[in-house]
């Protein structure tokens, strides 16, 4: 599976938008980009995924660069409950050996 | 409620004393996996199973065993635990091991975690 690079930590003010970047320069043409997040003391949970087009769901938006070498998870209005570690992963064609890196630890300031 | 359960949630044990951490899912998922999480290292895959009686090693399988006799259960066995296996363990499942871009197929569901301390 291709590797991803994310900043170790980011900070945001409550009620402001947050843009969490992910670099995946070795992505292959068929790799979907998945985002998961892990709230304190919980297991990771699915957030969003996409291939080429930007994607929206009730939790977040995913903006994918035209060359697909990077993507950005967008939380439109950060809340205190969004404080978590966010993981960007590329499972490839299977989850057999998916790699979760250290992720980005997001702090939300009231 | 669709969920992945793990037991126990917390365990303190001593070196060499065999233990089993159970994992069960009620979603009829084919794929199940075990991860360990250590500070600064993210989630590392220990073992995974694509279906009943089919298991394979992940990135860090040393010191662990698994079995998949039934679809819903995927226990993690530490035959002789050592202090370097002190960690937070997560079990996960998904409908299929193959990703297809479909939300139902691709989403992994994680258990609440088991915090293991080996003295």
Coordinates of N, CA and C in Angstrom, one line a residue:
Chain A
X1 N 0.8 -1.2 0.0 CA 0.0 0.0 0.0 C 0.9 1.2 0.0
X2 N 0.4 2.3 -0.7 CA 1.1 3.5 -0.7 C 1.1 4.2 0.6
X3 N 2.2 5.0 0.9 CA 2.3 5.7 2.2 C 1.7 7.1 2.1
X4 N 1.3 7.5 3.3 CA 0.8 8.9 3.4 C 1.6 9.6 4.4
X5 N 1.6 11.0 4.3 CA 2.3 11.9 5.2 C 1.3 12.9 5.7
X6 N 1.3 13.1 7.0 CA 0.4 14.1 7.6 C 1.1 14.8 8.7
X7 N 0.7 16.1 8.9 CA 1.4 16.8 10.1 C 1.0 16.1 11.4
X8 N 2.0 16.2 12.3 CA 1.7 15.5 13.6 C 0.6 16.1 14.4
X9 N 0.4 17.4 14.3 CA -0.6 18.0 15.1 C -1.1 19.3 14.4
X10 N -2.3 19.7 14.7 CA -2.9 21.0 14.3 C -3.8 21.5 15.4
X11 N -4.0 22.8 15.3 CA -4.9 23.4 16.3 C -5.9 24.2 15.5
X12 N -7.1 24.3 16.1 CA -8.2 25.1 15.4 C -9.0 25.8 16.5
X13 N -9.6 26.9 16.2 CA -10.5 27.5 17.1 C -11.9 26.9 16.9
X14 N -12.7 26.9 17.9 CA -14.0 26.3 17.8 C -14.8 27.1 16.8
X15 N -15.7 26.5 16.1 CA -16.6 27.1 15.1 C -15.9 27.6 13.8
X16 N -14.6 27.4 13.7 CA -13.9 27.8 12.5 C -13.6 26.5 11.6
X17 N -13.4 26.8 10.3 CA -13.1 25.6 9.5 C -11.7 25.1 9.7
X18 N -11.6 23.8 9.5 CA -10.3 23.1 9.7 C -9.9 22.4 8.4
X19 N -8.7 22.6 8.0 CA -8.2 21.9 6.8 C -7.1 21.0 7.2
X20 N -7.3 19.7 7.1 CA -6.3 18.7 7.5 C -5.7 18.1 6.2
X21 N -4.4 18.4 6.0 CA -3.7 17.9 4.7 C -3.2 16.5 4.8
X22 N -3.1 15.9 3.7 CA -2.4 14.6 3.6 C -1.7 14.5 2.2
X23 N -0.5 14.1 2.3 CA 0.3 13.9 1.1 C 0.4 12.4 0.8
X24 N 0.2 12.0 -0.5 CA 0.3 10.6 -0.9 C 0.8 10.6 -2.3
X25 N 2.1 11.0 -2.4 CA 2.7 11.2 -3.8 C 2.8 9.8 -4.5
X26 N 2.8 8.7 -3.8 CA 3.0 7.4 -4.5 C 1.7 6.7 -4.8
X27 N 0.6 7.4 -4.7 CA -0.7 6.9 -4.9 C -0.9 6.3 -6.3
X28 N -1.6 5.2 -6.4 CA -1.8 4.6 -7.7 C -3.1 5.0 -8.2
X29 N -3.4 4.8 -9.5 CA -4.6 5.2 -10.1 C -5.9 4.7 -9.5
X30 N -5.8 3.5 -8.9 CA -7.0 2.9 -8.4 C -7.2 3.0 -6.9
X31 N -6.2 3.7 -6.2 CA -6.3 3.9 -4.8 C -7.4 4.9 -4.3
X32 N -8.3 4.4 -3.5 CA -9.2 5.3 -2.9 C -8.5 5.9 -1.6
X33 N -8.8 7.2 -1.3 CA -8.3 7.9 -0.2 C -9.3 7.8 0.9
X34 N -8.9 7.2 2.0 CA -9.9 7.0 3.1 C -9.4 7.9 4.3
X35 N -10.3 8.4 5.1 CA -10.1 9.1 6.3 C -10.8 8.5 7.4
X36 N -10.1 8.3 8.5 CA -10.7 7.8 9.8 C -10.3 8.8 10.9
X37 N -11.0 8.8 11.9 CA -10.6 9.6 13.1 C -10.8 8.7 14.3
X38 N -10.0 9.1 15.3 CA -10.0 8.4 16.6 C -10.2 9.4 17.7
X39 N -11.4 9.3 18.3 CA -11.7 10.2 19.5 C -11.0 9.6 20.7
X40 N -10.7 10.5 21.7 CA -10.0 10.0 22.9 C -10.7 8.8 23.5
X41 N -9.9 7.8 23.8 CA -10.4 6.5 24.5 C -11.4 5.7 23.6
X42 N -11.3 5.9 22.3 CA -12.2 5.1 21.5 C -11.4 4.5 20.3
X43 N -12.0 3.6 19.6 CA -11.4 3.0 18.4 C -11.7 4.0 17.3
X44 N -10.9 3.9 16.2 CA -11.1 4.7 15.0 C -12.4 4.5 14.4
X45 N -12.9 5.6 13.8 CA -14.2 5.5 13.1 C -14.0 6.1 11.7
X46 N -14.8 5.6 10.8 CA -14.7 6.0 9.4 C -15.3 7.5 9.3
X47 N -14.6 8.3 8.4 CA -15.1 9.7 8.2 C -15.6 9.8 6.8
X48 N -14.7 9.5 5.8 CA -15.1 9.8 4.4 C -14.1 9.1 3.5
X49 N -14.4 8.9 2.3 CA -13.4 8.4 1.3 C -13.8 8.9 -0.1
X50 N -12.8 8.9 -1.0 CA -13.0 9.4 -2.4 C -11.9 8.9 -3.3
X51 N -12.1 9.1 -4.6 CA -11.2 8.6 -5.6 C -10.6 9.8 -6.3
X52 N -11.4 10.6 -7.0 CA -10.9 11.7 -7.8 C -11.7 13.0 -7.5
X53 N -13.0 12.9 -7.4 CA -13.8 14.1 -7.2 C -13.9 14.4 -5.7
X54 N -14.2 15.6 -5.5 CA -14.4 16.1 -4.1 C -15.7 15.4 -3.6
X55 N -15.7 15.1 -2.3 CA -16.8 14.3 -1.7 C -17.3 15.1 -0.4
X56 N -18.6 15.0 -0.2 CA -19.2 15.6 1.0 C -20.0 14.6 1.7
X57 N -20.0 14.6 3.0 CA -21.0 13.9 3.8 C -21.3 14.7 5.0
X58 N -22.1 14.1 5.9 CA -22.6 14.9 7.0 C -21.5 15.2 8.0
X59 N -20.4 14.5 7.9 CA -19.3 14.7 8.9 C -18.3 15.7 8.3
X60 N -18.0 15.6 7.0 CA -16.8 16.4 6.5 C -16.9 16.5 5.0
X61 N -15.9 17.2 4.4 CA -15.7 17.2 3.0 C -14.3 16.7 2.7
X62 N -14.1 16.1 1.6 CA -12.8 15.7 1.1 C -12.5 16.3 -0.2
X63 N -11.4 17.1 -0.2 CA -10.9 17.8 -1.4 C -9.7 17.0 -1.9
X64 N -9.7 16.6 -3.2 CA -8.7 15.8 -3.7 C -8.0 16.6 -4.8
X65 N -6.7 16.7 -4.7 CA -5.9 17.5 -5.7 C -6.1 16.8 -7.1
X66 N -5.9 17.6 -8.1 CA -6.1 17.1 -9.5 C -5.2 16.0 -9.8
X67 N -3.9 16.1 -9.4 CA -3.0 15.0 -9.6 C -3.1 13.9 -8.6
X68 N -4.0 14.0 -7.7 CA -4.2 13.0 -6.6 C -3.1 12.8 -5.7
X69 N -2.1 13.6 -5.7 CA -0.9 13.4 -4.8 C -1.1 14.0 -3.4
X70 N -2.2 14.6 -3.3 CA -2.5 15.2 -1.9 C -4.1 15.3 -1.8
X71 N -4.5 15.4 -0.6 CA -5.9 15.6 -0.3 C -6.1 16.4 1.0
X72 N -7.2 16.9 1.2 CA -7.5 17.7 2.4 C -8.9 17.3 2.9
X73 N -8.9 17.0 4.2 CA -10.1 16.8 4.9 C -10.6 18.1 5.5
X74 N -11.8 18.5 5.2 CA -12.3 19.8 5.7 C -13.4 19.6 6.7
X75 N -13.2 20.1 7.9 CA -14.3 20.1 8.8 C -14.8 21.6 8.8
X76 N -16.1 21.8 8.4 CA -16.5 23.1 8.1 C -16.7 24.0 9.3
X77 N -17.0 23.4 10.4 CA -17.1 24.2 11.7 C -16.6 23.3 12.8
X78 N -15.4 23.5 13.2 CA -14.9 22.6 14.3 C -15.6 22.8 15.6
X79 N -15.9 21.7 16.2 CA -16.5 21.7 17.5 C -15.5 21.0 18.5
X80 N -15.8 21.1 19.8 CA -14.9 20.4 20.7 C -14.9 18.9 20.5
X81 N -16.0 18.4 20.1 CA -16.1 17.0 19.8 C -15.3 16.5 18.6
X82 N -14.8 17.4 17.9 CA -13.9 17.0 16.7 C -12.5 16.9 17.1
X83 N -12.1 17.1 18.3 CA -10.8 16.9 18.8 C -10.5 15.4 18.8
X84 N -9.5 15.1 17.9 CA -9.3 13.6 17.7 C -8.0 13.5 16.9
X85 N -7.6 12.3 16.7 CA -6.5 12.0 15.7 C -7.1 11.6 14.4
X86 N -6.7 12.2 13.4 CA -7.2 12.0 12.0 C -6.2 11.2 11.2
X87 N -6.7 10.1 10.6 CA -5.8 9.3 9.8 C -6.2 9.3 8.3
X88 N -5.2 9.5 7.5 CA -5.5 9.4 6.0 C -4.8 8.1 5.6
X89 N -5.5 7.2 5.0 CA -5.0 5.9 4.6 C -5.3 5.6 3.1
X90 N -4.5 4.7 2.5 CA -4.7 4.3 1.2 C -4.8 2.8 1.2
X91 N -5.9 2.2 1.4 CA -6.0 0.7 1.5 C -5.6 0.0 0.2
X92 N -5.6 0.7 -0.9 CA -5.3 0.0 -2.2 C -6.5 -0.8 -2.5
X93 N -6.3 -2.0 -3.0 CA -7.4 -2.8 -3.5 C -7.9 -3.7 -2.3
X94 N -7.2 -3.7 -1.2 CA -7.7 -4.5 -0.1 C -7.2 -3.9 1.2
X95 N -7.8 -4.4 2.3 CA -7.4 -4.0 3.6 C -6.3 -5.0 4.2
X96 N -5.8 -5.9 3.4 CA -5.0 -6.9 3.9 C -3.8 -6.4 4.7
X97 N -3.2 -5.3 4.2 CA -2.0 -4.8 4.9 C -2.1 -3.3 4.9
X98 N -3.2 -2.8 5.3 CA -3.4 -1.3 5.3 C -2.4 -0.7 6.4
X99 N -1.9 0.5 6.1 CA -1.0 1.1 7.0 C -1.7 2.4 7.5
X100 N -1.8 2.4 8.8 CA -2.2 3.6 9.5 C -1.0 4.2 10.1
X101 N -0.6 5.4 9.7 CA 0.5 6.1 10.2 C 0.1 6.8 11.5
X102 N 0.9 7.7 12.1 CA 0.6 8.3 13.4 C -0.6 9.3 13.3
X103 N -1.0 9.7 12.1 CA -2.1 10.6 11.9 C -1.8 12.0 12.4
X104 N -2.8 12.9 12.3 CA -2.8 14.3 12.8 C -3.6 14.4 14.0
X105 N -3.0 14.9 15.1 CA -3.8 15.1 16.3 C -4.4 16.6 16.3
X106 N -5.7 16.7 16.2 CA -6.3 18.0 16.1 C -6.8 18.4 17.5
X107 N -6.4 19.6 17.9 CA -6.9 20.2 19.1 C -7.8 21.3 18.7
X108 N -8.9 21.4 19.4 CA -9.9 22.5 19.2 C -10.0 23.4 20.4
X109 N -9.7 24.6 20.2 CA -9.7 25.6 21.3 C -11.0 26.3 21.4
X110 N -11.6 26.3 22.6 CA -12.9 26.9 22.8 C -12.8 28.4 22.6
Chain B
X1 N -27.9 -3.4 17.5 CA -26.9 -2.4 17.1 C -25.7 -3.1 16.5
X2 N -25.3 -2.6 15.3 CA -24.1 -3.1 14.7 C -22.8 -2.7 15.5
X3 N -22.0 -3.7 15.9 CA -20.9 -3.3 16.6 C -19.8 -4.4 16.7
X4 N -18.6 -4.0 17.1 CA -17.5 -4.9 17.3 C -17.2 -4.8 18.8
X5 N -17.2 -5.9 19.5 CA -17.0 -5.9 20.9 C -15.7 -6.7 21.2
X6 N -15.0 -6.2 22.2 CA -13.8 -6.8 22.7 C -13.8 -7.0 24.2
X7 N -13.2 -8.1 24.6 CA -13.1 -8.4 26.0 C -11.8 -9.1 26.4
X8 N -11.1 -8.7 27.5 CA -11.6 -7.6 28.4 C -11.2 -6.3 27.8
X9 N -11.7 -5.2 28.4 CA -11.3 -3.9 28.0 C -10.0 -3.5 28.7
X10 N -9.7 -4.0 29.8 CA -8.4 -3.7 30.5 C -7.9 -5.0 31.1
X11 N -6.6 -5.2 31.0 CA -6.0 -6.4 31.5 C -4.6 -6.1 32.0
X12 N -4.3 -6.5 33.2 CA -2.9 -6.4 33.7 C -2.5 -7.9 34.0
X13 N -1.4 -8.3 33.4 CA -0.9 -9.7 33.6 C 0.6 -9.7 33.8
X14 N 1.1 -10.9 34.0 CA 2.6 -11.0 34.2 C 3.2 -11.7 33.0
X15 N 4.5 -11.5 32.9 CA 5.2 -12.2 31.8 C 5.0 -13.7 31.8
X16 N 4.7 -14.2 30.6 CA 4.6 -15.6 30.4 C 3.2 -16.3 30.7
X17 N 2.3 -15.5 31.2 CA 1.0 -16.1 31.5 C 0.1 -15.9 30.3
X18 N -0.3 -17.1 29.7 CA -1.1 -17.0 28.5 C -2.4 -16.3 28.6
X19 N -2.7 -15.5 27.6 CA -4.0 -14.8 27.7 C -4.6 -14.7 26.3
X20 N -6.0 -14.5 26.3 CA -6.7 -14.4 25.1 C -7.6 -13.2 25.2
X21 N -7.6 -12.4 24.1 CA -8.5 -11.2 24.0 C -9.5 -11.6 23.0
X22 N -10.7 -11.5 23.3 CA -11.8 -11.9 22.4 C -12.3 -10.7 21.6
X23 N -12.7 -11.0 20.4 CA -13.3 -10.0 19.5 C -14.5 -10.7 18.8
X24 N -15.6 -9.9 18.8 CA -16.8 -10.5 18.1 C -17.5 -9.4 17.4
X25 N -18.0 -9.7 16.2 CA -18.8 -8.7 15.4 C -20.1 -9.3 15.0
X26 N -21.2 -8.5 15.0 CA -22.5 -9.0 14.7 C -23.0 -8.5 13.3
X27 N -22.1 -8.2 12.4 CA -22.5 -7.6 11.1 C -22.3 -8.6 10.0
X28 N -22.0 -9.9 10.3 CA -21.7 -10.9 9.3 C -20.6 -10.5 8.3
X29 N -19.6 -9.8 8.9 CA -18.5 -9.4 8.1 C -17.5 -10.5 7.8
X30 N -17.0 -10.5 6.6 CA -16.0 -11.5 6.2 C -14.6 -11.2 6.8
X31 N -14.2 -9.9 6.8 CA -12.9 -9.5 7.1 C -12.8 -9.0 8.5
X32 N -11.8 -9.6 9.2 CA -11.5 -9.1 10.6 C -10.0 -8.9 10.8
X33 N -9.6 -8.0 11.7 CA -8.2 -7.7 11.8 C -7.9 -7.2 13.2
X34 N -6.6 -7.4 13.6 CA -6.2 -7.0 14.9 C -5.0 -6.0 14.7
X35 N -5.1 -4.9 15.5 CA -4.1 -3.8 15.5 C -3.6 -3.6 16.9
X36 N -2.4 -3.1 17.0 CA -1.9 -2.6 18.2 C -1.5 -1.1 18.0
X37 N -1.7 -0.3 19.1 CA -1.4 1.1 19.0 C -0.5 1.5 20.1
X38 N 0.6 2.1 19.7 CA 1.6 2.5 20.6 C 1.9 4.0 20.3
X39 N 2.3 4.8 21.4 CA 2.5 6.2 21.2 C 3.5 6.5 20.1
X40 N 3.1 7.4 19.2 CA 3.9 7.8 18.1 C 4.0 6.9 16.9
X41 N 3.4 5.7 17.0 CA 3.6 4.7 15.9 C 2.3 4.4 15.2
X42 N 1.2 5.1 15.6 CA -0.1 4.8 14.9 C -0.6 3.4 15.1
X43 N -1.4 3.0 14.2 CA -1.9 1.6 14.3 C -1.1 0.7 13.5
X44 N -0.7 -0.4 14.1 CA 0.1 -1.4 13.3 C -0.7 -2.7 13.3
X45 N -0.8 -3.3 12.1 CA -1.6 -4.5 11.9 C -0.9 -5.7 12.4
X46 N -1.5 -6.6 13.2 CA -0.9 -7.8 13.8 C -1.2 -9.0 12.9
X47 N -2.5 -9.3 12.8 CA -3.0 -10.4 12.0 C -4.3 -9.9 11.3
X48 N -4.7 -10.6 10.3 CA -6.0 -10.3 9.7 C -6.6 -11.7 9.2
X49 N -7.8 -11.6 8.9 CA -8.5 -12.8 8.4 C -9.5 -12.4 7.3
X50 N -9.4 -13.0 6.2 CA -10.3 -12.7 5.1 C -11.6 -13.5 5.1
X51 N -11.6 -14.6 5.9 CA -12.8 -15.4 6.1 C -12.5 -16.5 7.1
X52 N -13.5 -17.3 7.3 CA -13.4 -18.4 8.3 C -12.2 -19.3 7.8
X53 N -11.4 -19.6 8.8 CA -10.2 -20.5 8.6 C -9.1 -19.9 7.7
X54 N -9.2 -18.6 7.4 CA -8.2 -17.9 6.5 C -7.6 -16.8 7.3
X55 N -6.4 -16.9 7.7 CA -5.7 -15.9 8.5 C -4.3 -15.6 7.9
X56 N -3.8 -14.4 8.1 CA -2.5 -14.1 7.6 C -1.9 -13.0 8.5
X57 N -0.5 -13.0 8.4 CA 0.2 -12.1 9.2 C 0.1 -10.6 8.7
X58 N 0.1 -9.7 9.6 CA 0.2 -8.3 9.3 C 1.7 -7.9 9.4
X59 N 1.8 -6.6 9.9 CA 3.2 -6.1 10.0 C 3.9 -6.5 11.2
X60 N 3.2 -6.8 12.3 CA 3.9 -7.1 13.6 C 3.3 -8.4 14.2
X61 N 3.4 -9.6 13.6 CA 2.8 -10.8 14.1 C 3.5 -11.5 15.2
X62 N 4.8 -11.2 15.4 CA 5.6 -11.9 16.4 C 5.0 -11.9 17.8
X63 N 4.9 -13.1 18.4 CA 4.4 -13.2 19.7 C 2.9 -13.3 19.8
X64 N 2.2 -13.3 18.7 CA 0.7 -13.4 18.7 C 0.3 -14.6 17.9
X65 N -0.9 -15.1 18.2 CA -1.6 -16.1 17.4 C -3.1 -15.7 17.3
X66 N -3.7 -16.1 16.2 CA -5.1 -15.9 16.0 C -5.8 -17.1 15.5
X67 N -7.1 -17.1 15.6 CA -7.9 -18.2 15.0 C -9.2 -17.6 14.5
X68 N -9.7 -18.3 13.5 CA -11.0 -17.8 12.9 C -11.9 -19.1 12.6
X69 N -12.5 -19.6 13.7 CA -13.3 -20.8 13.5 C -14.7 -20.5 13.2
X70 N -15.1 -19.3 13.6 CA -16.5 -18.8 13.2 C -16.4 -17.5 12.6
X71 N -17.3 -17.1 11.8 CA -17.3 -15.8 11.1 C -17.3 -14.7 12.1
X72 N -18.0 -14.8 13.2 CA -18.2 -13.6 14.1 C -17.0 -13.4 15.0
X73 N -16.2 -14.4 15.3 CA -15.2 -14.3 16.3 C -13.8 -14.3 15.8
X74 N -12.9 -13.6 16.4 CA -11.5 -13.5 15.9 C -10.6 -13.3 17.2
X75 N -10.4 -14.3 18.0 CA -9.6 -14.0 19.2 C -8.1 -13.8 18.9
X76 N -7.5 -13.0 19.8 CA -6.1 -12.8 19.7 C -5.5 -13.5 20.9
X77 N -4.5 -14.3 20.7 CA -3.9 -15.1 21.7 C -2.4 -14.7 21.9
X78 N -2.1 -14.5 23.2 CA -0.7 -14.3 23.5 C -0.2 -15.5 24.3
X79 N 0.5 -16.4 23.7 CA 0.9 -17.6 24.4 C 1.9 -17.3 25.6
X80 N 2.8 -16.4 25.4 CA 3.7 -16.1 26.5 C 4.0 -14.6 26.5
X81 N 3.1 -13.8 27.0 CA 3.2 -12.4 26.9 C 4.5 -11.8 27.5
X82 N 5.0 -10.8 26.9 CA 6.2 -10.1 27.4 C 5.9 -8.6 27.5
X83 N 6.7 -7.9 28.3 CA 6.4 -6.5 28.5 C 6.4 -5.6 27.3
X84 N 7.1 -6.0 26.2 CA 7.0 -5.2 25.0 C 5.7 -5.4 24.2
X85 N 4.8 -6.2 24.8 CA 3.5 -6.4 24.2 C 2.4 -5.5 25.0
X86 N 2.9 -4.8 25.9 CA 2.1 -3.8 26.6 C 1.7 -2.8 25.6
X87 N 0.4 -2.6 25.4 CA -0.1 -1.8 24.3 C -1.7 -1.7 24.4
X88 N -2.2 -0.9 23.4 CA -3.6 -0.8 23.3 C -4.0 -1.5 22.0
X89 N -4.9 -2.5 22.1 CA -5.2 -3.4 21.0 C -6.6 -3.1 20.5
X90 N -6.7 -3.1 19.2 CA -8.0 -2.9 18.5 C -8.3 -4.0 17.6
X91 N -9.6 -4.4 17.6 CA -10.1 -5.4 16.6 C -10.9 -4.6 15.6
X92 N -10.9 -5.0 14.4 CA -11.7 -4.3 13.4 C -12.4 -5.3 12.4
X93 N -13.4 -4.9 11.8 CA -14.0 -5.8 10.8 C -14.6 -5.0 9.7
X94 N -14.7 -5.6 8.5 CA -15.4 -5.0 7.4 C -16.0 -6.0 6.5
X95 N -17.0 -5.6 5.7 CA -17.8 -6.6 5.0 C -16.9 -7.5 4.1
X96 N -15.9 -6.8 3.5 CA -15.0 -7.6 2.7 C -13.6 -7.0 2.8
X97 N -12.6 -7.9 2.5 CA -11.2 -7.4 2.6 C -10.9 -6.6 1.3
X98 N -11.7 -6.7 0.3 CA -11.4 -6.0 -1.0 C -12.1 -4.7 -0.9
X99 N -11.4 -3.6 -1.2 CA -12.0 -2.3 -1.3 C -12.5 -2.1 -2.7
X100 N -13.6 -1.3 -2.8 CA -14.2 -1.1 -4.2 C -14.7 0.3 -4.3
X101 N -14.5 1.1 -3.3 CA -15.0 2.5 -3.4 C -16.4 2.5 -2.8
X102 N -17.0 1.4 -2.6 CA -18.4 1.4 -2.0 C -18.3 1.5 -0.5
X103 N -19.2 2.4 0.0 CA -19.2 2.7 1.4 C -19.4 1.4 2.2
X104 N -20.4 0.7 1.8 CA -20.8 -0.5 2.6 C -19.6 -1.5 2.7
X105 N -18.9 -1.7 1.6 CA -17.9 -2.7 1.5 C -16.6 -2.2 2.2
X106 N -16.3 -1.0 2.1 CA -15.0 -0.5 2.4 C -14.8 0.0 3.9
X107 N -15.9 0.2 4.6 CA -15.8 0.8 5.9 C -15.4 -0.2 6.9
X108 N -14.3 0.1 7.6 CA -13.9 -0.8 8.7 C -14.5 -0.3 10.0
X109 N -15.0 -1.2 10.8 CA -15.6 -0.9 12.1 C -14.6 -1.4 13.2
X110 N -14.3 -0.5 14.1 CA -13.3 -0.9 15.1 C -14.0 -1.1 16.5
X111 N -13.5 -2.0 17.2 CA -13.9 -2.2 18.6 C -13.4 -1.1 19.5
X112 N -13.8 -1.1 20.8 CA -13.5 -0.1 21.7 C -12.0 -0.1 22.3
X113 N -11.4 -1.2 22.0 CA -10.0 -1.3 22.4 C -9.8 -2.1 23.7
X114 N -8.6 -2.7 23.8 CA -8.2 -3.5 25.0 C -6.9 -3.0 25.5
X115 N -6.8 -2.4 26.7 CA -5.5 -1.9 27.1 C -4.9 -3.0 27.9
X116 N -3.7 -3.5 27.4 CA -3.0 -4.6 28.0 C -1.7 -4.1 28.6
X117 N -1.5 -4.5 29.9 CA -0.2 -4.2 30.6 C 0.4 -5.6 31.0
X118 N 1.6 -5.8 30.5 CA 2.4 -7.0 30.9 C 3.5 -6.6 31.8
X119 N 3.5 -7.1 33.0 CA 4.5 -6.7 34.0 C 5.7 -7.7 34.0

